[in-house]
mmCIF file of C-alpha atoms in Angstrom:
data_model
loop_
_atom_site.group_PDB
_atom_site.id
_atom_site.type_symbol
_atom_site.label_atom_id
_atom_site.label_comp_id
_atom_site.label_asym_id
_atom_site.label_seq_id
_atom_site.Cartn_x
_atom_site.Cartn_y
_atom_site.Cartn_z
ATOM 1 C CA MET A 975 98.672 77.909 122.849
ATOM 2 C CA SER A 976 96.257 80.855 124.435
ATOM 3 C CA LYS A 977 96.653 84.374 123.739
ATOM 4 C CA LYS A 978 96.596 84.141 127.676
ATOM 5 C CA GLU A 979 99.910 82.282 127.792
ATOM 6 C CA ASN A 980 101.221 84.316 124.874
ATOM 7 C CA GLN A 981 100.836 87.459 127.083
ATOM 8 C CA SER A 982 104.066 87.706 128.734
ATOM 9 C CA ILE A 983 105.508 87.545 125.768
ATOM 10 C CA THR A 984 103.963 91.053 124.103
ATOM 11 C CA TYR A 985 105.001 92.029 127.495
ATOM 12 C CA ILE A 986 108.407 91.070 127.767
ATOM 13 C CA TYR A 987 108.764 92.443 123.730
ATOM 14 C CA ASN A 988 106.818 95.296 124.777
ATOM 15 C CA GLU A 989 103.966 94.758 122.031
ATOM 16 C CA MET A 990 100.909 95.233 123.963
ATOM 17 C CA ASP A 991 98.682 97.835 124.326
ATOM 18 C CA PRO A 992 98.558 100.883 127.180
ATOM 19 C CA SER A 993 95.678 99.380 128.797
ATOM 20 C CA GLU A 994 96.631 95.778 128.314
ATOM 21 C CA LYS A 995 99.477 96.451 130.125
ATOM 22 C CA LEU A 996 98.257 98.033 132.880
ATOM 23 C CA GLU A 997 95.930 95.087 133.377
ATOM 24 C CA PHE A 998 98.621 92.807 132.955
ATOM 25 C CA GLU A 999 100.920 94.376 135.102
ATOM 26 C CA ARG A 1000 98.074 93.783 137.809
ATOM 27 C CA ASP A 1001 97.674 89.994 137.007
ATOM 28 C CA LEU A 1002 101.522 89.827 138.208
ATOM 29 C CA GLU A 1003 101.330 91.295 141.187
ATOM 30 C CA ASN A 1004 98.167 89.104 142.320
ATOM 31 C CA ASP A 1005 100.103 85.921 140.668
ATOM 32 C CA SER A 1006 103.726 84.983 141.731
ATOM 33 C CA ASN A 1007 103.646 81.934 138.806
ATOM 34 C CA LEU A 1008 103.619 84.132 136.279
ATOM 35 C CA LEU A 1009 105.815 86.930 137.411
ATOM 36 C CA ILE A 1010 108.601 83.521 138.030
ATOM 37 C CA GLU A 1011 107.804 83.045 134.049
ATOM 38 C CA VAL A 1012 107.909 86.496 133.146
ATOM 39 C CA GLU A 1013 111.395 87.411 134.894
ATOM 40 C CA SER A 1014 112.857 83.982 133.832
ATOM 41 C CA PHE A 1015 111.719 84.880 129.961
ATOM 42 C CA LYS A 1016 113.065 88.647 130.480
ATOM 43 C CA ASN A 1017 116.400 87.137 131.780
ATOM 44 C CA ILE A 1018 116.507 84.675 128.452
ATOM 45 C CA SER A 1019 115.872 87.892 126.287
ATOM 46 C CA GLU A 1020 118.371 89.682 127.765
ATOM 47 C CA LYS A 1021 121.120 87.204 127.219
ATOM 48 C CA LEU A 1022 119.644 86.742 123.575
ATOM 49 C CA PHE A 1023 119.763 90.497 123.347
ATOM 50 C CA GLN A 1024 123.723 90.354 123.737
ATOM 51 C CA LEU A 1025 123.885 88.237 120.034
ATOM 52 C CA LYS A 1026 126.695 89.694 118.185
ATOM 53 C CA CYS A 1027 125.725 90.351 114.132
ATOM 54 C CA ILE A 1028 128.389 87.843 112.142
ATOM 55 C CA HIS A 1029 129.966 89.271 109.391
ATOM 56 C CA PRO A 1030 130.017 87.724 106.071
ATOM 57 C CA PRO A 1031 133.832 87.299 104.410
ATOM 58 C CA ALA A 1032 134.338 90.502 103.079
ATOM 59 C CA GLU A 1033 135.196 88.874 99.825
ATOM 60 C CA ILE A 1034 131.829 87.485 99.697
ATOM 61 C CA SER A 1035 130.488 90.977 100.093
ATOM 62 C CA ASP A 1036 133.365 92.478 97.290
ATOM 63 C CA GLU A 1037 131.906 89.419 94.831
ATOM 64 C CA ILE A 1038 127.990 90.386 95.591
ATOM 65 C CA LEU A 1039 128.959 94.443 95.091
ATOM 66 C CA GLY A 1040 130.569 93.539 92.022
ATOM 67 C CA ARG A 1041 127.700 91.162 90.855
ATOM 68 C CA ALA A 1042 125.721 94.139 91.331
ATOM 69 C CA GLU A 1043 127.296 96.226 88.746
ATOM 70 C CA THR A 1044 127.317 93.735 86.512
ATOM 71 C CA LEU A 1045 123.976 91.582 87.035
ATOM 72 C CA HIS A 1046 121.831 94.877 88.165
ATOM 73 C CA LYS A 1047 122.638 96.651 84.685
ATOM 74 C CA LYS A 1048 122.410 93.226 82.591
ATOM 75 C CA HIS A 1049 119.032 93.382 84.666
ATOM 76 C CA SER A 1050 117.668 96.962 84.101
ATOM 77 C CA SER A 1051 118.705 97.054 80.020
ATOM 78 C CA SER A 1052 117.002 93.758 79.214
ATOM 79 C CA ILE A 1053 114.019 95.225 80.983
ATOM 80 C CA GLY A 1054 114.926 99.142 79.425
ATOM 81 C CA SER A 1055 114.575 96.780 75.920
ATOM 82 C CA ARG A 1056 111.838 95.065 76.817
ATOM 83 C CA TYR A 1057 110.084 98.480 77.463
ATOM 84 C CA MET A 1058 111.584 100.276 74.347
ATOM 85 C CA PHE A 1059 110.130 97.209 72.330
ATOM 86 C CA ALA A 1060 106.582 97.188 73.938
ATOM 87 C CA ALA A 1061 106.775 101.144 73.868
ATOM 88 C CA ALA A 1062 107.938 100.364 69.540
ATOM 89 C CA ALA A 1063 105.536 98.188 69.140
ATOM 90 C CA LEU A 1064 102.858 100.508 70.687
ATOM 91 C CA ILE A 1065 104.044 103.488 68.582
ATOM 92 C CA VAL A 1066 104.141 101.124 65.201
ATOM 93 C CA ILE A 1067 100.397 100.190 66.152
ATOM 94 C CA GLY A 1068 99.629 103.670 66.927
ATOM 95 C CA LEU A 1069 101.369 105.124 63.833
ATOM 96 C CA THR A 1070 99.729 102.642 62.159
ATOM 97 C CA SER A 1071 96.166 102.974 63.418
ATOM 98 C CA GLY A 1072 96.429 106.882 63.043
ATOM 99 C CA VAL A 1073 97.284 106.603 59.413
ATOM 100 C CA PHE A 1074 94.609 103.934 58.507
ATOM 101 C CA LEU A 1075 91.641 106.268 60.796
ATOM 102 C CA LEU A 1076 93.218 109.600 58.886
ATOM 103 C CA ASN A 1077 92.530 107.384 55.580
ATOM 104 C CA SER A 1078 89.434 106.590 56.115
ATOM 105 C CA SER A 1079 88.383 109.806 57.687
ATOM 106 C CA GLU A 1080 89.936 111.682 54.522
ATOM 107 C CA GLY A 1081 88.043 109.286 52.225
ATOM 108 C CA SER A 1082 84.808 110.040 54.420
ATOM 109 C CA THR A 1083 85.523 113.679 54.483
ATOM 110 C CA GLU A 1084 86.479 113.940 50.871
ATOM 111 C CA ASN A 1085 83.715 112.014 49.738
ATOM 112 C CA ASN A 1086 81.111 114.016 52.296
ATOM 113 C CA THR A 1087 82.592 117.187 53.051
ATOM 114 C CA GLY A 1088 85.339 118.199 51.451
ATOM 115 C CA SER A 1089 85.419 116.556 47.781
ATOM 116 C CA ALA A 1090 80.921 117.456 47.838
ATOM 117 C CA MET A 1091 82.307 120.999 48.360
ATOM 118 C CA ILE A 1092 85.185 121.331 46.450
ATOM 119 C CA GLY A 1093 83.410 119.463 43.571
ATOM 120 C CA SER A 1094 79.909 121.022 43.999
ATOM 121 C CA THR A 1095 81.827 124.313 44.011
ATOM 122 C CA GLU A 1096 83.372 123.853 40.836
ATOM 123 C CA SER A 1097 80.744 122.072 39.672
ATOM 124 C CA GLN A 1098 78.135 124.028 40.765
ATOM 125 C CA LEU A 1099 80.117 127.231 39.304
ATOM 126 C CA ASN A 1100 80.768 125.012 36.209
ATOM 127 C CA ASN A 1101 77.546 124.725 35.862
ATOM 128 C CA THR A 1102 76.818 128.361 37.395
ATOM 129 C CA PHE A 1103 79.505 129.389 35.433
ATOM 130 C CA PRO A 1104 80.716 129.182 31.896
ATOM 131 C CA VAL A 1105 83.509 128.028 31.118
ATOM 132 C CA ASN A 1106 86.777 128.907 32.383
ATOM 133 C CA VAL A 1107 85.436 131.259 34.570
ATOM 134 C CA LEU A 1108 87.429 129.777 37.268
ATOM 135 C CA SER A 1109 90.456 128.950 35.497
ATOM 136 C CA GLU A 1110 93.276 130.924 35.219
ATOM 137 C CA GLN A 1111 93.143 131.490 31.263
ATOM 138 C CA PRO A 1112 91.878 134.766 30.551
ATOM 139 C CA ALA A 1113 88.135 134.673 29.801
ATOM 140 C CA VAL A 1114 85.736 136.965 29.071
ATOM 141 C CA VAL A 1115 82.149 136.294 29.138
ATOM 142 C CA SER A 1116 80.314 136.517 25.472
ATOM 143 C CA SER A 1117 76.300 138.488 25.024
ATOM 144 C CA SER A 1118 75.295 134.279 24.524
ATOM 145 C CA GLY A 1119 76.674 133.560 28.285
ATOM 146 C CA ILE A 1120 79.889 132.150 26.867
ATOM 147 C CA VAL A 1121 82.620 133.159 28.365
ATOM 148 C CA ARG A 1122 85.955 133.908 25.878
ATOM 149 C CA SER A 1123 89.264 133.756 27.064
ATOM 150 C CA GLU A 1124 90.222 137.087 27.245
ATOM 151 C CA VAL A 1125 88.532 138.347 30.764
ATOM 152 C CA ASN A 1126 90.464 138.688 33.573
ATOM 153 C CA ALA A 1127 90.304 134.804 35.211
ATOM 154 C CA ILE A 1128 88.340 134.733 38.368
ATOM 155 C CA GLU A 1129 90.119 133.661 41.248
ATOM 156 C CA PRO A 1130 87.123 132.800 43.990
ATOM 157 C CA TRP A 1131 88.465 132.365 47.344
ATOM 158 C CA ILE A 1132 87.615 130.529 50.322
ATOM 159 C CA ASP A 1133 88.341 132.497 53.700
ATOM 160 C CA GLU A 1134 88.668 130.902 57.619
ATOM 161 C CA ASN A 1135 84.529 129.840 57.762
ATOM 162 C CA ASP A 1136 84.502 127.710 53.954
ATOM 163 C CA VAL A 1137 82.579 131.085 52.351
ATOM 164 C CA ILE A 1138 83.583 131.399 48.998
ATOM 165 C CA HIS A 1139 84.104 134.820 47.361
ATOM 166 C CA PHE A 1140 84.944 136.274 44.256
ATOM 167 C CA TYR A 1141 83.177 139.723 44.732
ATOM 168 C CA ASP A 1142 86.657 141.467 44.103
ATOM 169 C CA ARG A 1143 87.914 139.624 41.375
ATOM 170 C CA PHE A 1144 85.364 141.321 38.930
ATOM 171 C CA ARG A 1145 86.223 143.706 36.028
ATOM 172 C CA ALA A 1146 83.389 146.313 36.359
ATOM 173 C CA ASP A 1147 82.961 145.853 32.816
ATOM 174 C CA ASN A 1148 81.082 141.633 33.866
ATOM 175 C CA ILE A 1149 79.338 142.579 36.578
ATOM 176 C CA ALA A 1150 76.519 142.955 34.838
ATOM 177 C CA THR A 1151 76.833 139.129 33.083
ATOM 178 C CA ILE A 1152 78.376 137.878 36.531
ATOM 179 C CA ASP A 1153 74.963 139.291 38.311
ATOM 180 C CA SER A 1154 72.890 137.525 35.452
ATOM 181 C CA MET A 1155 75.052 134.215 36.533
ATOM 182 C CA PHE A 1156 74.207 134.018 40.423
ATOM 183 C CA HIS A 1157 70.272 135.347 39.017
ATOM 184 C CA HIS A 1158 71.142 132.005 36.895
ATOM 185 C CA SER A 1159 72.075 129.980 40.011
ATOM 186 C CA TYR A 1160 69.620 131.045 42.435
ATOM 187 C CA GLN A 1161 67.394 130.084 40.553
ATOM 188 C CA LYS A 1162 68.350 126.682 41.243
ATOM 189 C CA LEU A 1163 68.629 126.290 44.893
ATOM 190 C CA THR A 1164 66.313 124.479 46.490
ATOM 191 C CA PRO A 1165 64.552 125.250 49.926
ATOM 192 C CA VAL A 1166 65.563 122.821 52.588
ATOM 193 C CA THR A 1167 62.998 120.626 53.864
ATOM 194 C CA ASP A 1168 64.245 118.871 56.579
ATOM 195 C CA PRO A 1169 67.071 120.886 58.873
ATOM 196 C CA SER A 1170 68.477 118.490 60.630
ATOM 197 C CA GLN A 1171 69.937 116.155 57.740
ATOM 198 C CA SER A 1172 72.507 118.968 57.299
ATOM 199 C CA VAL A 1173 73.353 118.790 60.918
ATOM 200 C CA SER A 1174 76.114 116.656 61.270
ATOM 201 C CA ILE A 1175 78.013 117.977 58.211
ATOM 202 C CA GLN A 1176 80.913 120.196 59.286
ATOM 203 C CA ARG A 1177 81.606 121.936 56.515
ATOM 204 C CA HIS A 1178 79.664 123.475 54.220
ATOM 205 C CA LEU A 1179 79.474 125.991 50.588
ATOM 206 C CA HIS A 1180 77.979 129.110 51.260
ATOM 207 C CA LEU A 1181 77.890 131.548 47.862
ATOM 208 C CA THR A 1182 77.633 135.064 48.234
ATOM 209 C CA GLY A 1183 76.218 136.797 46.144
ATOM 210 C CA SER A 1184 77.156 140.306 47.787
ATOM 211 C CA ARG A 1185 78.584 142.611 45.317
ATOM 212 C CA ARG A 1186 80.660 146.108 46.724
ATOM 213 C CA MET B 1184 132.161 95.834 110.119
ATOM 214 C CA ARG B 1185 131.906 98.696 106.847
ATOM 215 C CA LEU B 1186 132.546 97.317 103.624
ATOM 216 C CA ILE B 1187 136.690 97.794 102.719
ATOM 217 C CA ASN B 1188 135.825 100.123 100.133
ATOM 218 C CA ASN B 1189 133.492 102.413 101.857
ATOM 219 C CA ASN B 1190 135.741 104.946 102.347
ATOM 220 C CA HIS B 1191 134.345 106.614 98.887
ATOM 221 C CA ILE B 1192 130.360 106.505 100.274
ATOM 222 C CA PRO B 1193 129.726 110.206 100.273
ATOM 223 C CA GLN B 1194 128.261 111.273 104.473
ATOM 224 C CA ASN B 1195 124.806 112.045 102.890
ATOM 225 C CA TYR B 1196 124.025 108.433 101.011
ATOM 226 C CA GLU B 1197 124.793 107.309 104.458
ATOM 227 C CA GLN B 1198 122.041 109.698 106.061
ATOM 228 C CA MET B 1199 119.408 108.725 103.800
ATOM 229 C CA GLU B 1200 117.371 106.418 104.340
ATOM 230 C CA ASP B 1201 116.871 102.365 103.147
ATOM 231 C CA ARG B 1202 114.163 103.653 100.100
ATOM 232 C CA GLU B 1203 116.047 106.912 98.989
ATOM 233 C CA LEU B 1204 119.252 104.483 98.327
ATOM 234 C CA VAL B 1205 116.569 101.936 96.523
ATOM 235 C CA HIS B 1206 115.768 104.250 94.916
ATOM 236 C CA LEU B 1207 118.763 105.991 93.378
ATOM 237 C CA PHE B 1208 119.856 102.223 93.020
ATOM 238 C CA ARG B 1209 117.039 101.357 90.569
ATOM 239 C CA LYS B 1210 116.668 103.976 88.909
ATOM 240 C CA LYS B 1211 120.260 105.439 88.480
ATOM 241 C CA ASP B 1212 121.942 102.506 88.488
ATOM 242 C CA ASP B 1213 123.413 103.961 91.546
ATOM 243 C CA GLN B 1214 126.396 101.576 93.403
ATOM 244 C CA GLN B 1215 126.776 103.418 96.350
ATOM 245 C CA ALA B 1216 123.544 103.438 97.133
ATOM 246 C CA PHE B 1217 124.112 100.016 96.638
ATOM 247 C CA ARG B 1218 127.101 99.611 98.824
ATOM 248 C CA GLU B 1219 125.338 101.640 101.348
ATOM 249 C CA LEU B 1220 122.427 99.140 101.731
ATOM 250 C CA MET B 1221 125.115 96.426 102.243
ATOM 251 C CA ASN B 1222 127.248 98.211 104.805
ATOM 252 C CA ARG B 1223 123.872 98.992 106.631
ATOM 253 C CA HIS B 1224 122.126 94.961 106.678
ATOM 254 C CA GLN B 1225 124.592 92.815 105.393
ATOM 255 C CA ALA B 1226 126.076 91.345 109.240
ATOM 256 C CA LYS B 1227 121.991 90.793 110.184
ATOM 257 C CA VAL B 1228 121.369 89.024 106.908
ATOM 258 C CA TYR B 1229 124.244 87.401 107.600
ATOM 259 C CA SER B 1230 123.876 86.521 111.228
ATOM 260 C CA TYR B 1231 120.019 85.245 110.558
ATOM 261 C CA ILE B 1232 121.467 82.870 107.798
ATOM 262 C CA PHE B 1233 124.489 81.702 109.354
ATOM 263 C CA SER B 1234 121.966 81.125 112.853
ATOM 264 C CA MET B 1235 119.866 78.550 111.299
ATOM 265 C CA ILE B 1236 121.953 77.095 109.017
ATOM 266 C CA GLN B 1237 125.164 76.842 111.160
ATOM 267 C CA ASN B 1238 127.472 76.520 108.615
ATOM 268 C CA ARG B 1239 129.858 79.172 107.433
ATOM 269 C CA GLU B 1240 130.494 78.008 103.389
ATOM 270 C CA ILE B 1241 126.564 77.200 103.194
ATOM 271 C CA ALA B 1242 125.278 80.767 104.704
ATOM 272 C CA ASN B 1243 128.175 82.327 102.476
ATOM 273 C CA ASP B 1244 126.313 79.958 99.624
ATOM 274 C CA ILE B 1245 122.909 81.310 100.658
ATOM 275 C CA PHE B 1246 124.245 84.850 101.480
ATOM 276 C CA GLN B 1247 125.212 85.189 97.690
ATOM 277 C CA GLU B 1248 122.293 83.203 96.658
ATOM 278 C CA THR B 1249 119.801 86.120 98.594
ATOM 279 C CA PHE B 1250 121.999 89.206 97.265
ATOM 280 C CA THR B 1251 122.355 88.089 93.268
ATOM 281 C CA LYS B 1252 118.367 87.840 93.483
ATOM 282 C CA VAL B 1253 117.914 91.326 95.550
ATOM 283 C CA ILE B 1254 119.997 92.216 92.877
ATOM 284 C CA THR B 1255 118.081 90.558 89.710
ATOM 285 C CA LYS B 1256 114.357 90.703 91.211
ATOM 286 C CA MET B 1257 114.286 94.376 93.189
ATOM 287 C CA ASP B 1258 112.691 96.246 89.131
ATOM 288 C CA ASP B 1259 110.589 92.986 89.095
ATOM 289 C CA THR B 1260 108.955 92.311 92.132
ATOM 290 C CA TYR B 1261 109.990 94.809 94.701
ATOM 291 C CA ASN B 1262 107.735 97.746 95.615
ATOM 292 C CA GLU B 1263 109.195 100.416 96.911
ATOM 293 C CA GLN B 1264 105.938 101.073 99.383
ATOM 294 C CA GLY B 1265 107.252 98.003 102.083
ATOM 295 C CA LYS B 1266 110.356 98.344 103.703
ATOM 296 C CA TRP B 1267 113.466 96.449 101.918
ATOM 297 C CA ILE B 1268 115.015 95.046 104.316
ATOM 298 C CA ALA B 1269 111.684 93.067 105.327
ATOM 299 C CA TRP B 1270 111.270 92.204 101.558
ATOM 300 C CA VAL B 1271 114.967 91.310 101.644
ATOM 301 C CA MET B 1272 114.843 89.243 104.659
ATOM 302 C CA ARG B 1273 111.780 87.330 102.898
ATOM 303 C CA ILE B 1274 114.323 85.966 100.589
ATOM 304 C CA ALA B 1275 116.763 85.244 102.675
ATOM 305 C CA HIS B 1276 114.058 83.254 104.757
ATOM 306 C CA ASN B 1277 113.026 81.265 102.055
ATOM 307 C CA ALA B 1278 116.270 80.652 100.607
ATOM 308 C CA THR B 1279 117.109 79.139 103.610
ATOM 309 C CA ILE B 1280 114.287 77.112 104.652
ATOM 310 C CA ASP B 1281 114.642 75.726 101.020
ATOM 311 C CA HIS B 1282 117.909 74.719 101.912
ATOM 312 C CA ILE B 1283 117.094 73.048 105.928
ATOM 313 C CA ARG B 1284 114.000 71.092 103.599
ATOM 314 C CA LYS B 1285 116.140 69.999 101.115
ATOM 315 C CA GLN B 1286 119.273 68.919 103.224
ATOM 316 C CA LYS B 1287 116.558 67.504 105.662
ATOM 317 C CA ARG B 1288 119.679 68.187 107.710
ATOM 318 C CA PHE B 1289 117.552 68.697 111.422
ATOM 319 C CA VAL B 1290 115.813 66.452 112.973
ATOM 320 C CA ASP B 1291 112.248 67.978 113.514
ATOM 321 C CA VAL B 1292 112.380 68.481 117.293
ATOM 322 C CA THR B 1293 108.893 69.644 118.422
ATOM 323 C CA SER B 1294 108.474 71.321 121.336
ATOM 324 C CA SER B 1295 106.850 69.896 124.837
ATOM 325 C CA TYR B 1296 103.305 71.251 123.808
ATOM 326 C CA ASP B 1297 103.232 68.516 121.602
ATOM 327 C CA GLU B 1298 100.543 66.196 123.179
ATOM 328 C CA GLU B 1299 100.850 63.326 120.367
ATOM 329 C CA SER B 1300 104.135 62.005 120.738
ATOM 330 C CA LYS B 1301 104.440 62.304 124.889
ATOM 331 C CA THR B 1302 107.385 62.679 124.569
ATOM 332 C CA ASP B 1303 109.851 65.412 126.421
ATOM 333 C CA PHE B 1304 111.541 68.134 124.356
ATOM 334 C CA TYR B 1305 114.670 66.974 125.343
ATOM 335 C CA GLU B 1306 113.802 63.244 124.460
ATOM 336 C CA ARG B 1307 113.141 64.120 121.102
ATOM 337 C CA LEU B 1308 116.643 66.288 121.034
ATOM 338 C CA PRO B 1309 118.915 64.866 118.503
ATOM 339 C CA ASP B 1310 122.549 64.342 119.525
ATOM 340 C CA GLU B 1311 124.594 67.705 119.122
ATOM 341 C CA ASP B 1312 126.760 65.380 117.758
ATOM 342 C CA SER B 1313 124.312 64.929 114.929
ATOM 343 C CA ILE B 1314 123.482 68.652 114.482
ATOM 344 C CA GLY B 1315 125.891 70.171 112.184
ATOM 345 C CA GLN B 1316 129.331 70.910 113.648
ATOM 346 C CA HIS B 1317 129.736 74.180 114.150
ATOM 347 C CA GLU B 1318 132.419 76.193 112.139
ATOM 348 C CA LYS B 1319 135.483 77.740 113.903
ATOM 349 C CA LEU B 1320 134.231 81.079 113.961
ATOM 350 C CA GLU B 1321 135.990 83.408 115.665
ATOM 351 C CA LEU B 1322 132.955 84.458 117.717
ATOM 352 C CA ASP B 1323 133.157 85.427 121.745
ATOM 353 C CA GLU B 1324 132.524 82.253 123.937
ATOM 354 C CA SER B 1325 129.047 83.739 124.766
ATOM 355 C CA THR B 1326 127.874 84.300 120.957
ATOM 356 C CA SER B 1327 129.343 80.750 120.427
ATOM 357 C CA SER B 1328 127.337 79.346 123.492
ATOM 358 C CA LEU B 1329 124.027 81.221 122.649
ATOM 359 C CA LEU B 1330 124.022 80.543 119.132
ATOM 360 C CA LYS B 1331 125.130 76.572 119.724
ATOM 361 C CA HIS B 1332 121.742 77.032 121.614
ATOM 362 C CA ILE B 1333 119.788 78.695 119.238
ATOM 363 C CA GLY B 1334 120.882 76.246 117.093
ATOM 364 C CA ASN B 1335 119.216 73.121 119.151
ATOM 365 C CA LEU B 1336 115.925 74.732 118.667
ATOM 366 C CA PRO B 1337 113.650 73.518 115.957
ATOM 367 C CA GLU B 1338 113.515 75.078 113.084
ATOM 368 C CA GLU B 1339 110.211 77.146 113.438
ATOM 369 C CA GLN B 1340 111.233 78.591 116.854
ATOM 370 C CA ARG B 1341 114.975 79.674 115.181
ATOM 371 C CA THR B 1342 113.187 82.080 112.669
ATOM 372 C CA VAL B 1343 111.394 83.636 115.062
ATOM 373 C CA VAL B 1344 114.074 83.924 117.713
ATOM 374 C CA MET B 1345 115.947 84.919 115.044
ATOM 375 C CA LEU B 1346 114.329 87.286 113.504
ATOM 376 C CA ARG B 1347 112.719 89.008 116.587
ATOM 377 C CA HIS B 1348 116.629 89.535 117.856
ATOM 378 C CA TYR B 1349 118.991 90.549 114.743
ATOM 379 C CA TYR B 1350 116.165 92.184 113.026
ATOM 380 C CA GLU B 1351 113.596 93.553 116.263
ATOM 381 C CA MET B 1352 111.265 92.317 113.743
ATOM 382 C CA PRO B 1353 107.707 92.647 115.283
ATOM 383 C CA PHE B 1354 105.849 89.543 115.481
ATOM 384 C CA LYS B 1355 103.193 90.669 113.244
ATOM 385 C CA GLU B 1356 105.698 90.972 110.804
ATOM 386 C CA ILE B 1357 107.500 87.712 111.943
ATOM 387 C CA ALA B 1358 103.660 85.982 111.174
ATOM 388 C CA GLU B 1359 103.159 87.211 108.141
ATOM 389 C CA LEU B 1360 106.646 86.110 107.231
ATOM 390 C CA THR B 1361 106.439 82.970 108.118
ATOM 391 C CA ASN B 1362 102.976 82.530 106.675
ATOM 392 C CA VAL B 1363 101.715 81.771 110.755
ATOM 393 C CA SER B 1364 99.360 83.591 113.008
ATOM 394 C CA ILE B 1365 100.312 86.022 115.468
ATOM 395 C CA ASN B 1366 99.156 83.726 118.145
ATOM 396 C CA THR B 1367 101.668 81.138 116.575
ATOM 397 C CA ALA B 1368 104.286 83.554 115.754
ATOM 398 C CA LEU B 1369 103.819 84.374 119.661
ATOM 399 C CA GLY B 1370 103.533 80.545 120.844
ATOM 400 C CA ARG B 1371 107.032 79.882 119.035
ATOM 401 C CA MET B 1372 108.588 82.490 120.894
ATOM 402 C CA ARG B 1373 107.655 81.414 124.405
ATOM 403 C CA TYR B 1374 108.400 77.772 123.882
ATOM 404 C CA ALA B 1375 112.250 78.951 122.278
ATOM 405 C CA LEU B 1376 112.572 80.794 125.690
ATOM 406 C CA ILE B 1377 111.637 77.743 127.778
ATOM 407 C CA ASN B 1378 113.603 75.750 126.104
ATOM 408 C CA LEU B 1379 116.983 78.463 125.736
ATOM 409 C CA ARG B 1380 115.665 78.115 129.852
ATOM 410 C CA LYS B 1381 116.461 75.118 130.051
ATOM 411 C CA MET B 1382 119.460 74.472 127.649
ATOM 412 C CA PHE B 1383 120.701 77.525 130.011
ATOM 413 C CA ASP B 1384 120.213 75.402 133.230
ATOM 414 C CA GLU B 1385 121.335 72.864 132.241
ATOM 415 C CA GLU B 1386 124.519 74.248 130.842
ATOM 416 C CA HIS B 1387 125.083 76.409 134.022
ATOM 417 C CA GLU B 1388 124.537 72.666 136.092
ATOM 418 C CA LYS B 1389 127.751 70.869 133.827
ATOM 419 C CA GLU B 1390 129.183 74.237 134.687
ATOM 420 C CA GLN B 1391 128.801 73.800 138.004
ATOM 421 C CA SER B 1392 129.336 69.980 138.785
ATOM 422 C CA ASN B 1393 132.796 70.197 136.775
ATOM 423 C CA LEU B 1394 133.558 72.681 139.259
#
């Protein structure tokens, strides 16, 4: 079937481009056989357009509507439960991996920074300060550098920049002792040789020795 | 014909487009929306099936099968971007063709362009008695006569005629639905019209001779 032969169909069913239509109408004027064919097709087509719709029996339509209520609910609930199951599985996987990641990062943080910080803070302080300086037990530093328990406890606090403060926790009579402790602790500090190594460390312990 | 219980369909449903109704049915399980969709399209879908099958009971079964699939598959396979009725028609068409192929009720009558058989179309037409008898439907004479002639067309020609005339489906869409090129779809329509013209002429001659 050539495209040319089908043109009479596209013409009578109005599916031609305007330019094609003009050209075809010119052909119709010159070709009487084509004109007869198109007219007869039009005639049959008009008869076909008289075809009336046939309606399904009412009970069939009602049955389908009844099925729509039950089947669609059932089907969408099964789809819903499938999605719910998938969502639940996703949440469980997410939570599990989240907890795992959190644990591992906490572990590493504790190992690398947190515990190091706290540990080092405590150990440094413990090293720097004699026993019980940070404890809640009353302590006092003796002339030999030993803290006695009568002295009020120093409770250092760490601000949001991870700077440990204890200058406001000292009693005036302990200042000299604390100063000597600071001096002692400063001697333990070593200069940083490779600053790039500390770049990845997120939390730092800053010892401040300022006094107000 | 509207559905019996359609008096409680709110007027705004009637003003909605198919895609809005489909959305309401899919997302909100709105039965009224589905009822409105049925009201709009059931007669055309049924007419297509019936004209292809020419048997009331089988047409009823295929019609039910079609809409059962529509209800259950709408959430899975229908893409709201496309025309809903084209999707429904595809289901109806596939179900109808499946049935025809299973039953092998129809003798394949290729039109006169078949040069291999070297036979005229009418020589290859089966006896009218061998074609499924028309159901005694309450159809007017002209519709009944038209359907009888359409029923005598080869399946692929009948498909194009029905899709074009009941649905005013463009030939491009018919070609897509039936998995053929647009030229083949147009060719089938052309042969269908040629064959129908012959049938009408013959009928007219018979009427004249009876007078």
